[in-house]
Short mmCIF file of C-alpha atoms and ligand atoms in Angstrom, two decimals:
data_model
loop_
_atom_site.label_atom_id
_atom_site.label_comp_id
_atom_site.label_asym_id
_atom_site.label_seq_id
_atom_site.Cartn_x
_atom_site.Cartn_y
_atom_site.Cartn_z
CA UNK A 1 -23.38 1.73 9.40
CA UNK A 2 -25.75 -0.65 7.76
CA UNK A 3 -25.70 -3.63 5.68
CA UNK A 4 -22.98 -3.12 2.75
CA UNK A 5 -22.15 -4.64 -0.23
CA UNK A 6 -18.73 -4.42 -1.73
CA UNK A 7 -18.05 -7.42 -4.09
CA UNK A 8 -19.18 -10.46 -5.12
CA UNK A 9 -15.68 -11.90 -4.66
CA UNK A 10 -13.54 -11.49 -1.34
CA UNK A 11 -10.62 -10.36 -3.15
CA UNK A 12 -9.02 -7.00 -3.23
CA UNK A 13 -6.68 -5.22 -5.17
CA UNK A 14 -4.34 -3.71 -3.46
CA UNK A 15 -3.57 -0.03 -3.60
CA UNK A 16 -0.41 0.58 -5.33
CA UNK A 17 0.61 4.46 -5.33
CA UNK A 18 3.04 5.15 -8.38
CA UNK A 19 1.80 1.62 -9.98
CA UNK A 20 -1.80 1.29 -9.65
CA UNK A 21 -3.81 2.56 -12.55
CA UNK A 22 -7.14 3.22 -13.10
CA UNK A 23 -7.27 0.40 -15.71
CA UNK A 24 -5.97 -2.10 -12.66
CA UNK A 25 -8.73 -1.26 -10.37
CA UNK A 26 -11.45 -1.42 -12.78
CA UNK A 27 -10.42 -4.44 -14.22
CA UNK A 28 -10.28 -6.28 -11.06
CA UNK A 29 -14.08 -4.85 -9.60
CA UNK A 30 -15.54 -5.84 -12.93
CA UNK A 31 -13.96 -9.50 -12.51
CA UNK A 32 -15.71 -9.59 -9.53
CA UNK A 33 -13.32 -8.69 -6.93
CA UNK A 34 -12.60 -5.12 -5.44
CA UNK A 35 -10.47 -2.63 -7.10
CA UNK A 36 -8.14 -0.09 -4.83
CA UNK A 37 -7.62 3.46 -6.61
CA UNK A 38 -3.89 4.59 -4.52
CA UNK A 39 -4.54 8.43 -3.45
CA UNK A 40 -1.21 8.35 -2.34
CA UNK A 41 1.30 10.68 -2.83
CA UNK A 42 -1.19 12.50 -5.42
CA UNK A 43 -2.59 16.01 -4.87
CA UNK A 44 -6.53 16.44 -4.79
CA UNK A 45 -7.19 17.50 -7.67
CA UNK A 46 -4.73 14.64 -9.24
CA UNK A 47 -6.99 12.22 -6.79
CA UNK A 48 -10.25 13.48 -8.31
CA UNK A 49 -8.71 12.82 -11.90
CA UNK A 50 -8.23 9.31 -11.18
CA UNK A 51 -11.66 8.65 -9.67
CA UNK A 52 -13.44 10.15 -12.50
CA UNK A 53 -11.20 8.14 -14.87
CA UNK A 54 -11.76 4.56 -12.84
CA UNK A 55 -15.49 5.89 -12.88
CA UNK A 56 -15.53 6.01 -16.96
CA UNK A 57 -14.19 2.28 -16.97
CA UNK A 58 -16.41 0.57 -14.56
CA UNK A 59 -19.82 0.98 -12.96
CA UNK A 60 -18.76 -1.50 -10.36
CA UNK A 61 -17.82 -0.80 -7.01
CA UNK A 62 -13.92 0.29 -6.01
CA UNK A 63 -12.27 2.06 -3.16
CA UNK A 64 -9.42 4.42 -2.91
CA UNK A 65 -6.42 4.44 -0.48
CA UNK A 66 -5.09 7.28 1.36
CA UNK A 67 -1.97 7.75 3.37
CA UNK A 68 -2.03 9.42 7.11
CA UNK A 69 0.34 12.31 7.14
CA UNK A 70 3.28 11.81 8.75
CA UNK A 71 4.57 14.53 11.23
CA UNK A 72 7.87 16.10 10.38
CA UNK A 73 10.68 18.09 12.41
CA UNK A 74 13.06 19.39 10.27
CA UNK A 75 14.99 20.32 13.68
CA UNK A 76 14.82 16.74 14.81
CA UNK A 77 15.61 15.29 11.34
CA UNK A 78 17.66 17.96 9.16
CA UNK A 79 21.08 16.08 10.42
CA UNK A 80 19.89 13.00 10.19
CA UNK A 81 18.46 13.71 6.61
CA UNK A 82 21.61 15.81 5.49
CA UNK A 83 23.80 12.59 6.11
CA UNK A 84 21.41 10.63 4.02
CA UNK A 85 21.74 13.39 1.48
CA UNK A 86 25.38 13.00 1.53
CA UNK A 87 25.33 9.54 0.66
CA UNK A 88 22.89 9.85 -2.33
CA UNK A 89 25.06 12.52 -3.92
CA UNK A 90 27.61 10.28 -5.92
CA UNK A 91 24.44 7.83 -6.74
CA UNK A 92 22.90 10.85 -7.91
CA UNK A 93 26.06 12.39 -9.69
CA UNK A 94 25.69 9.30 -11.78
CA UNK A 95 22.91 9.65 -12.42
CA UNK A 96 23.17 12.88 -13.68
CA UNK A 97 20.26 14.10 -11.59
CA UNK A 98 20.18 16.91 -8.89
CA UNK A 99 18.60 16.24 -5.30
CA UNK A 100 16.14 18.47 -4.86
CA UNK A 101 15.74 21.11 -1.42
CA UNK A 102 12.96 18.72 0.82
CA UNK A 103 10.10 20.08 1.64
CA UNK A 104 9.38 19.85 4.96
CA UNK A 105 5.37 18.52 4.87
CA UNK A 106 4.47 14.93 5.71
CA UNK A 107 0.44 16.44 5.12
CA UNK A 108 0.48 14.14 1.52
CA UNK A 109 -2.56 16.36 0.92
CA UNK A 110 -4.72 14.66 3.09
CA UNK A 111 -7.25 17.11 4.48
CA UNK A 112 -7.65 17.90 0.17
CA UNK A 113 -8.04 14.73 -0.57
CA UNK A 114 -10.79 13.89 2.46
CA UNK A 115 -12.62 16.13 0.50
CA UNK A 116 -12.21 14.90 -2.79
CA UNK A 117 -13.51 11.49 -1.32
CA UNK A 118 -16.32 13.32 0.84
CA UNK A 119 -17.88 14.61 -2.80
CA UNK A 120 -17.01 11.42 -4.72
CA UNK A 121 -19.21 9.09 -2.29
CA UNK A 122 -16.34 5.93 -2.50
CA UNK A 123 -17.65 2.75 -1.74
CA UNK A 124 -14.59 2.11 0.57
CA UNK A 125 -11.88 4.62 1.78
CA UNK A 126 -8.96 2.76 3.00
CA UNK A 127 -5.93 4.07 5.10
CA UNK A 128 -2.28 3.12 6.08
CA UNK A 129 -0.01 4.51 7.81
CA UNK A 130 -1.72 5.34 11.25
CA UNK A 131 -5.44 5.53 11.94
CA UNK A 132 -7.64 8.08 10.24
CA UNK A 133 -8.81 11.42 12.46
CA UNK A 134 -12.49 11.02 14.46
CA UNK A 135 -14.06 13.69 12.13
CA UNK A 136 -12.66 12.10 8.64
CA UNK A 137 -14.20 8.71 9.80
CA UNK A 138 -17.62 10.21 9.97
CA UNK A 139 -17.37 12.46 6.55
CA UNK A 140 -16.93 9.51 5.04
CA UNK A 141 -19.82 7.55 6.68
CA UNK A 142 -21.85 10.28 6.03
CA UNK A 143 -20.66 10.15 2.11
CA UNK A 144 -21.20 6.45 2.78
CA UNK A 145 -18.04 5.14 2.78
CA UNK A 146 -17.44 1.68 3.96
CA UNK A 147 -14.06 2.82 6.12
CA UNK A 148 -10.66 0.06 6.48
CA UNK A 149 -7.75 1.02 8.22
CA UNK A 150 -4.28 -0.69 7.70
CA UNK A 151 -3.03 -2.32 11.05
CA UNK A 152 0.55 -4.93 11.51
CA UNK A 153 -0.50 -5.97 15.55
CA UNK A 154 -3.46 -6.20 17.67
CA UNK A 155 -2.40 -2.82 19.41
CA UNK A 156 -2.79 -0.61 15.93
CA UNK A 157 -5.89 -2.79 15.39
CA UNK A 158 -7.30 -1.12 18.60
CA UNK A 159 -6.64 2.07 17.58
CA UNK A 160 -8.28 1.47 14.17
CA UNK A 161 -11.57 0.21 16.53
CA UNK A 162 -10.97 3.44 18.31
CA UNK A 163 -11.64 5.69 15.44
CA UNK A 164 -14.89 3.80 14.03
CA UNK A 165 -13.22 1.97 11.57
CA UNK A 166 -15.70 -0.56 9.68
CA UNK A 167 -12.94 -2.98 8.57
CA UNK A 168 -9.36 -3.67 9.17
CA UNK A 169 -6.42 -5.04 6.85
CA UNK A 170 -4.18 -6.81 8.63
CA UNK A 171 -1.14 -6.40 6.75
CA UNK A 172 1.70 -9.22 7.51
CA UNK A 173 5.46 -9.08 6.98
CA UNK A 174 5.17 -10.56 3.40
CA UNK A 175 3.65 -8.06 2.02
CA UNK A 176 5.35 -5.75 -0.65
CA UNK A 177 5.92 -1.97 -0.53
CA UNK A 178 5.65 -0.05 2.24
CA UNK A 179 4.63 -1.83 6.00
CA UNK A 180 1.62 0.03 7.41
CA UNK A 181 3.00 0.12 10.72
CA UNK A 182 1.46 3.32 12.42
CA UNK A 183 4.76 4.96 14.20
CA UNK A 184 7.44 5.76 11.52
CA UNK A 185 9.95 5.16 13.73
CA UNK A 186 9.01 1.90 15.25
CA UNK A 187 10.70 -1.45 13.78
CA UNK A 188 7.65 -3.42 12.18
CA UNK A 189 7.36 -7.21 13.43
CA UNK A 190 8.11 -9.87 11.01
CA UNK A 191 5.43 -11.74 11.87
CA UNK A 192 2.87 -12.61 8.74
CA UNK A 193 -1.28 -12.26 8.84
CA UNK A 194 -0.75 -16.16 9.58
CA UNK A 195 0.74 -15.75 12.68
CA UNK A 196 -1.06 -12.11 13.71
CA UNK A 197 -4.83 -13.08 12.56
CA UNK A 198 -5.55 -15.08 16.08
CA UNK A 199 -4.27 -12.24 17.99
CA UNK A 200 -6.01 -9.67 16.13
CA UNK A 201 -9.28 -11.90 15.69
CA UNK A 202 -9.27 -12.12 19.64
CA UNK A 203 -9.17 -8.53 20.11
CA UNK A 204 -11.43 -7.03 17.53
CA UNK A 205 -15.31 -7.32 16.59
CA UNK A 206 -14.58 -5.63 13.50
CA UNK A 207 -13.85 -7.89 10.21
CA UNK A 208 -10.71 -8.50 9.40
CA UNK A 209 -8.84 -8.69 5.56
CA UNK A 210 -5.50 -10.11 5.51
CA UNK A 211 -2.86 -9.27 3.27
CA UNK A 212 1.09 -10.32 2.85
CA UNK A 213 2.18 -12.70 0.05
CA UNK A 214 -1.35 -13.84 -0.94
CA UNK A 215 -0.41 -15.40 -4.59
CA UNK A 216 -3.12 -18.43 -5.02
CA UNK A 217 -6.47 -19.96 -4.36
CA UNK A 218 -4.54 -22.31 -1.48
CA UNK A 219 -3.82 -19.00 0.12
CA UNK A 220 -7.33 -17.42 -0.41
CA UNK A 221 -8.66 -20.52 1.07
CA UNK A 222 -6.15 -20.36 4.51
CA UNK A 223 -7.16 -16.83 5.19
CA UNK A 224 -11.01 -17.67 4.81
CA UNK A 225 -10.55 -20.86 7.07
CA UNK A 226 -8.43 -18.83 9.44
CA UNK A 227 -11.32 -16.24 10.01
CA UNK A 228 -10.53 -13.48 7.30
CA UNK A 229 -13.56 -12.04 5.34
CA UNK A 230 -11.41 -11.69 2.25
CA UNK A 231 -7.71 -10.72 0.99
CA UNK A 232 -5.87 -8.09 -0.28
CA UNK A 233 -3.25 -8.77 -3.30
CA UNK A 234 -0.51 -6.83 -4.61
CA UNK A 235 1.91 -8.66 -5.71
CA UNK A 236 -0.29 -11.06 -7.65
CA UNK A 237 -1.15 -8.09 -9.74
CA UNK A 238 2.49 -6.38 -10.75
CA UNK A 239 2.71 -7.93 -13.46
CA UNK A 240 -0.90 -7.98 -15.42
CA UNK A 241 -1.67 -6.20 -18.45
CA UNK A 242 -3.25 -3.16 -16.85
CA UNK A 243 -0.23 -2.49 -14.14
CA UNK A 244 1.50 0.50 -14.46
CA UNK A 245 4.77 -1.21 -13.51
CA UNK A 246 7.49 0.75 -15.01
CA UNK A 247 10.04 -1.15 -17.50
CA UNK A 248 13.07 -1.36 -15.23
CA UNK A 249 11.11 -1.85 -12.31
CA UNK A 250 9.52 -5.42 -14.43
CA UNK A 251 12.88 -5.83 -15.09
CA UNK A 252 14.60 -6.40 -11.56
CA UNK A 253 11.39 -7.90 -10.57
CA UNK A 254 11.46 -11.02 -13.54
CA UNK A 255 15.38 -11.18 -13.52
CA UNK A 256 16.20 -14.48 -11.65
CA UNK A 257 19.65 -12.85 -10.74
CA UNK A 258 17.71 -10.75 -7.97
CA UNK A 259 16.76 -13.26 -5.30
CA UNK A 260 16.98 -11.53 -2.24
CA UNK A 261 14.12 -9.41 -0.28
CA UNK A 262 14.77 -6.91 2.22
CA UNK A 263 12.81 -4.55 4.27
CA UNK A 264 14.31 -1.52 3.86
CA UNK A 265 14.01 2.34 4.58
CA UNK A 266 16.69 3.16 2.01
CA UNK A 267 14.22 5.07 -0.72
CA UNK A 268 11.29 7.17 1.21
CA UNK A 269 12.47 6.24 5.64
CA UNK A 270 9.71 3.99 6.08
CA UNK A 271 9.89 0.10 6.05
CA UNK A 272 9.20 -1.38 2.50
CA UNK A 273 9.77 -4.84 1.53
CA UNK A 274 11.65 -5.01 -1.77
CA UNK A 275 13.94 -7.00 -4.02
CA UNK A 276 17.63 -6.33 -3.02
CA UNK A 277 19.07 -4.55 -6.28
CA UNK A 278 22.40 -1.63 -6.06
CA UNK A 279 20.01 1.00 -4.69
CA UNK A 280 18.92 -1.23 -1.94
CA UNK A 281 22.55 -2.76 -1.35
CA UNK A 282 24.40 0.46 -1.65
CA UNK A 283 22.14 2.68 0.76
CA UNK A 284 20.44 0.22 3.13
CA UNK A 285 23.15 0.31 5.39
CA UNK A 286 22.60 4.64 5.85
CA UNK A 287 19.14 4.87 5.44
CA UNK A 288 17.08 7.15 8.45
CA UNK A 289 14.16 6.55 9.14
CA UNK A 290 12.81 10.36 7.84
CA UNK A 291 9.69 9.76 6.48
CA UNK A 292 8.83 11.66 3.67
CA UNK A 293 11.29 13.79 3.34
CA UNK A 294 13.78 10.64 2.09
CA UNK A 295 11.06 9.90 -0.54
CA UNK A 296 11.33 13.45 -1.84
CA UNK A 297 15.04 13.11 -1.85
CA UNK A 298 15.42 9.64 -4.11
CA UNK A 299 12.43 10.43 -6.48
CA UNK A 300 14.76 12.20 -8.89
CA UNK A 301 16.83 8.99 -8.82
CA UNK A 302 13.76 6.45 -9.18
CA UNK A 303 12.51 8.85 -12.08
CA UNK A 304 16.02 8.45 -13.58
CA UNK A 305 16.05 5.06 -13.11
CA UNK A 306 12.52 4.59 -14.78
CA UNK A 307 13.37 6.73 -17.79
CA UNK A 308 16.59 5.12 -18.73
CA UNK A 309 15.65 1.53 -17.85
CA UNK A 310 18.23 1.10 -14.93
CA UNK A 311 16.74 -1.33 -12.12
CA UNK A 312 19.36 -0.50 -10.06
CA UNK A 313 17.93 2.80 -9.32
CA UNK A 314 14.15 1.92 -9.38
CA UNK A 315 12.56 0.52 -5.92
CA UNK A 316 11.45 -3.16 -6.87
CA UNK A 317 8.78 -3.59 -4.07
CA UNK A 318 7.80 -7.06 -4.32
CA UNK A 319 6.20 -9.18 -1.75
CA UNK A 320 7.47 -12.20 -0.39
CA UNK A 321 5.45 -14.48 -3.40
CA UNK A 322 6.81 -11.91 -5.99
CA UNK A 323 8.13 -15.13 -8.34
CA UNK A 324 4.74 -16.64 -8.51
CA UNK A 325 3.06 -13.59 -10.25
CA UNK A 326 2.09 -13.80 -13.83
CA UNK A 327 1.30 -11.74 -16.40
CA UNK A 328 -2.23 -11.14 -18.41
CA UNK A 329 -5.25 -9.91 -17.63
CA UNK A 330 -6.06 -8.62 -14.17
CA UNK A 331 -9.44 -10.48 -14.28
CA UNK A 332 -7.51 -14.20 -15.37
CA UNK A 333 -5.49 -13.42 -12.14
CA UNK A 334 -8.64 -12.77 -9.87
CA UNK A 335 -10.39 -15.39 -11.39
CA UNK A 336 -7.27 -18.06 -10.22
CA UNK A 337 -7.12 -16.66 -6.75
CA UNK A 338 -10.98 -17.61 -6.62
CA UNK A 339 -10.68 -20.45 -8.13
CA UNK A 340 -11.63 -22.26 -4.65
CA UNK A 341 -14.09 -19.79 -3.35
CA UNK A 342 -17.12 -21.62 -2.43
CA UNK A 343 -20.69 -19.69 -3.21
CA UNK A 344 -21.94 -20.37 -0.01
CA UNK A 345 -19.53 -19.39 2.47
CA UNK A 346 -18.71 -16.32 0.52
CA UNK A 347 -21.79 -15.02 0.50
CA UNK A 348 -22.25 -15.97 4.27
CA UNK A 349 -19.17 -13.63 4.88
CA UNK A 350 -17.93 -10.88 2.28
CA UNK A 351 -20.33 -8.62 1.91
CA UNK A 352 -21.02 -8.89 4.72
CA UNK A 353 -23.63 -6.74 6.97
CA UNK A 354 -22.48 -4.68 10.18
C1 FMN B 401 4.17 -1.75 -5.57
C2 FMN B 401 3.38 -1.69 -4.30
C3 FMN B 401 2.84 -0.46 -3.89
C4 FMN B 401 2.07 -0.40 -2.74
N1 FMN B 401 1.48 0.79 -2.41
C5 FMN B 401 0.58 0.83 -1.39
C6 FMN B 401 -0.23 1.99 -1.19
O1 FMN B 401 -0.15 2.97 -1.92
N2 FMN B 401 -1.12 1.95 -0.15
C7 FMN B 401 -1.28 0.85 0.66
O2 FMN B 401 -2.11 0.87 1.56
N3 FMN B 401 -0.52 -0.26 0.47
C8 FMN B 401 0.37 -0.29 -0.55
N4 FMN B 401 1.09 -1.45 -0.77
C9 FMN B 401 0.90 -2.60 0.12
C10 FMN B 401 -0.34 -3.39 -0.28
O3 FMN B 401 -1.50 -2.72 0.15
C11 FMN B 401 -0.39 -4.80 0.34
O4 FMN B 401 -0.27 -4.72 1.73
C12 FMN B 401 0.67 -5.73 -0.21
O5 FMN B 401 0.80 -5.61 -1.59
C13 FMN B 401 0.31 -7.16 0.16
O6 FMN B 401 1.38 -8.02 -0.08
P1 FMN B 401 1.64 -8.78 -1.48
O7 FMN B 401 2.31 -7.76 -2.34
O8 FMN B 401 2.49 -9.91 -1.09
O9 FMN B 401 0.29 -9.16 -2.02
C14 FMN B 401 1.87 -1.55 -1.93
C15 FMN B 401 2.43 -2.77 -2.34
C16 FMN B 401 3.16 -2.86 -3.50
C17 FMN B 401 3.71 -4.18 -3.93
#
């Protein structure tokens, strides 16, 4: 690819599927930094929607995040799943909700939504979960695409190098929501970008983002001194004005009785770091690592949870920085993690040419 241009400032936003907006992302690329539309979980025509309406709000550029599908054997899994269905029944009787019949598909639309992003011409398609096929990568350079790939170790950074990926993020153990470790099954390390930038930095020619629990300028200023290009923020973002965090979800994550984190696979069988609440502390202990058929199964519940308030039933992913978020506007929160952002050496480094 040739020389690209992304954002003034080396912050992203991260992708947040179910809590992103479009409002969030545009907010943050018109402050300067880089918004991340989540494709997540969305069909592609749902997808397109959301592009078009982050298009209407900004004329800056943004990127969109899409999840590798996740191969699924109902013949492997049904037991295992069945169990986990099992133990969700009184939760859910509760609840007054029904679990639905899974479907088995791990696809999460993706070969639709390659599409979608093929047309749209994104300024940067991002991926977690695993690394994105060959062919994809090259659509999207072809649509122009500046392409990132999510990695936790110098191994899955490889493979990301493997495919033609422009840019990694090197996701850490503080991060919240789901890790991007690429096997489902695999137990992520718990090492943060701190610890995992040398390693990776060593390995790869590519430039590296770092994300995991990246809450102030101090932090923006380690990763930039440790050899990151820029950093991508989650947490730091919950809580502003344009979120679309639910009202029991800001709930557990404000109440100062919750003060526990765990990684768990309890609500969709992949790793996610969250706030221990009576979802978390109930079904931990059962969860099975069937990724996403478990998601399918405890969406009723979350929904339930969301409707009536009950953060007890919602997940509260939250990374580990969660209590230094604040509320207001997106663009007062990327202004404060660049508060110590020199000119010069951002510039120098994000954009950046290739
Ligand atoms: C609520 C929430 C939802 C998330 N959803 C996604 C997602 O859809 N795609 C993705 O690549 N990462 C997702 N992540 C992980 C972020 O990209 C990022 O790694 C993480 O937020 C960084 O840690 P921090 O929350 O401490 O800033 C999510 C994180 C949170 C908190």
């Amino acid at each position: 690819m040739s020389a690209w241009s992304l954002s003034p400032l080396p912050i992203i936003g991260a992708p947040m599927a179910g809590t992103g907006t479009p409002a969030l992302a545009a907010a943050i690329s018109d402050a300067g930094g880089l918004g991340i539309f989540p494709g997540g979980y969305l069909t592609g025509e749902k997808l397109a929607e959301g592009i078009d309406a982050v298009r209407a709000l900004t004329d800056r550029p943004f990127g969109v995040n899409l999840f590798l599908p996740t191969p699924v054997d109902e013949e492997r899994d049904g037991d295992r799943l069945r169990s986990y269905a099992e133990a969700l029944a009184p939760v859910a009787m509760s609840a007054e909700v029904e679990l639905p019949t899974p479907r088995w598909d791990g696809s999460d639309n993706f070969r639709d939504k390659i599409e979608v992003l093929e047309q749209a011409r994104i300024p940067l398609v991002s991926f977690i979960f695993g690394v994105p096929p060959v062919d994809s990568v090259q659509r999207l350079h072809a649509a122009g695409s500046v392409v990132m790939a999510t990695v936790t170790d110098s191994s899955e950074a490889r493979a990301a190098v493997d495919v033609g990926a422009d840019l990694l993020c090197l996701q850490g153990t503080d991060a919240g929501g789901h890790r991007g470790t690429h096997r489902v099954d695999a137990e992520p390390n718990n090492q943060g970008w701190r610890e995992l930038l040398p390693a990776v930095l060593a390995e790869v020619a590519i430039p590296v983002v770092v994300a995991g629990g990246v809450m102030s300028a101090q932090d923006v200023t380690d990763a930039l001194a440790a050899g990151a290009v820029a950093v991508q923020c989650g947490s730091a973002f919950l809580l502003t004005d344009e979120s679309g965090m639910n009202d029991a979800y800001r709930a557990g994550f404000t109440d100062p009785a919750l003060t526990e984190q765990v990684v768990t696979r309890a609500f969709s069988g992949r790793p996610a770091r969250a706030i221990r609440n009576g979802f978390v502390a109930r079904l931990d202990p059962v969860a099975v690592p069937v990724y996403p058929i478990v998601n399918q199964l405890t969406k009723p519940l979350r929904a339930a949870g969301a409707a009536t308030g009950d953060r007890d039933l919602v997940s509260l992913w939250a990374g580990t920085g969660w209590r230094q978020a604040r509320p207001g506007p997106a663009a007062d929160i990327v202004a404060a993690l660049a508060a110590e952002v020199a000119e010069k050496s951002q510039s120098s480094r994000w954009p950046r040419s290739l």
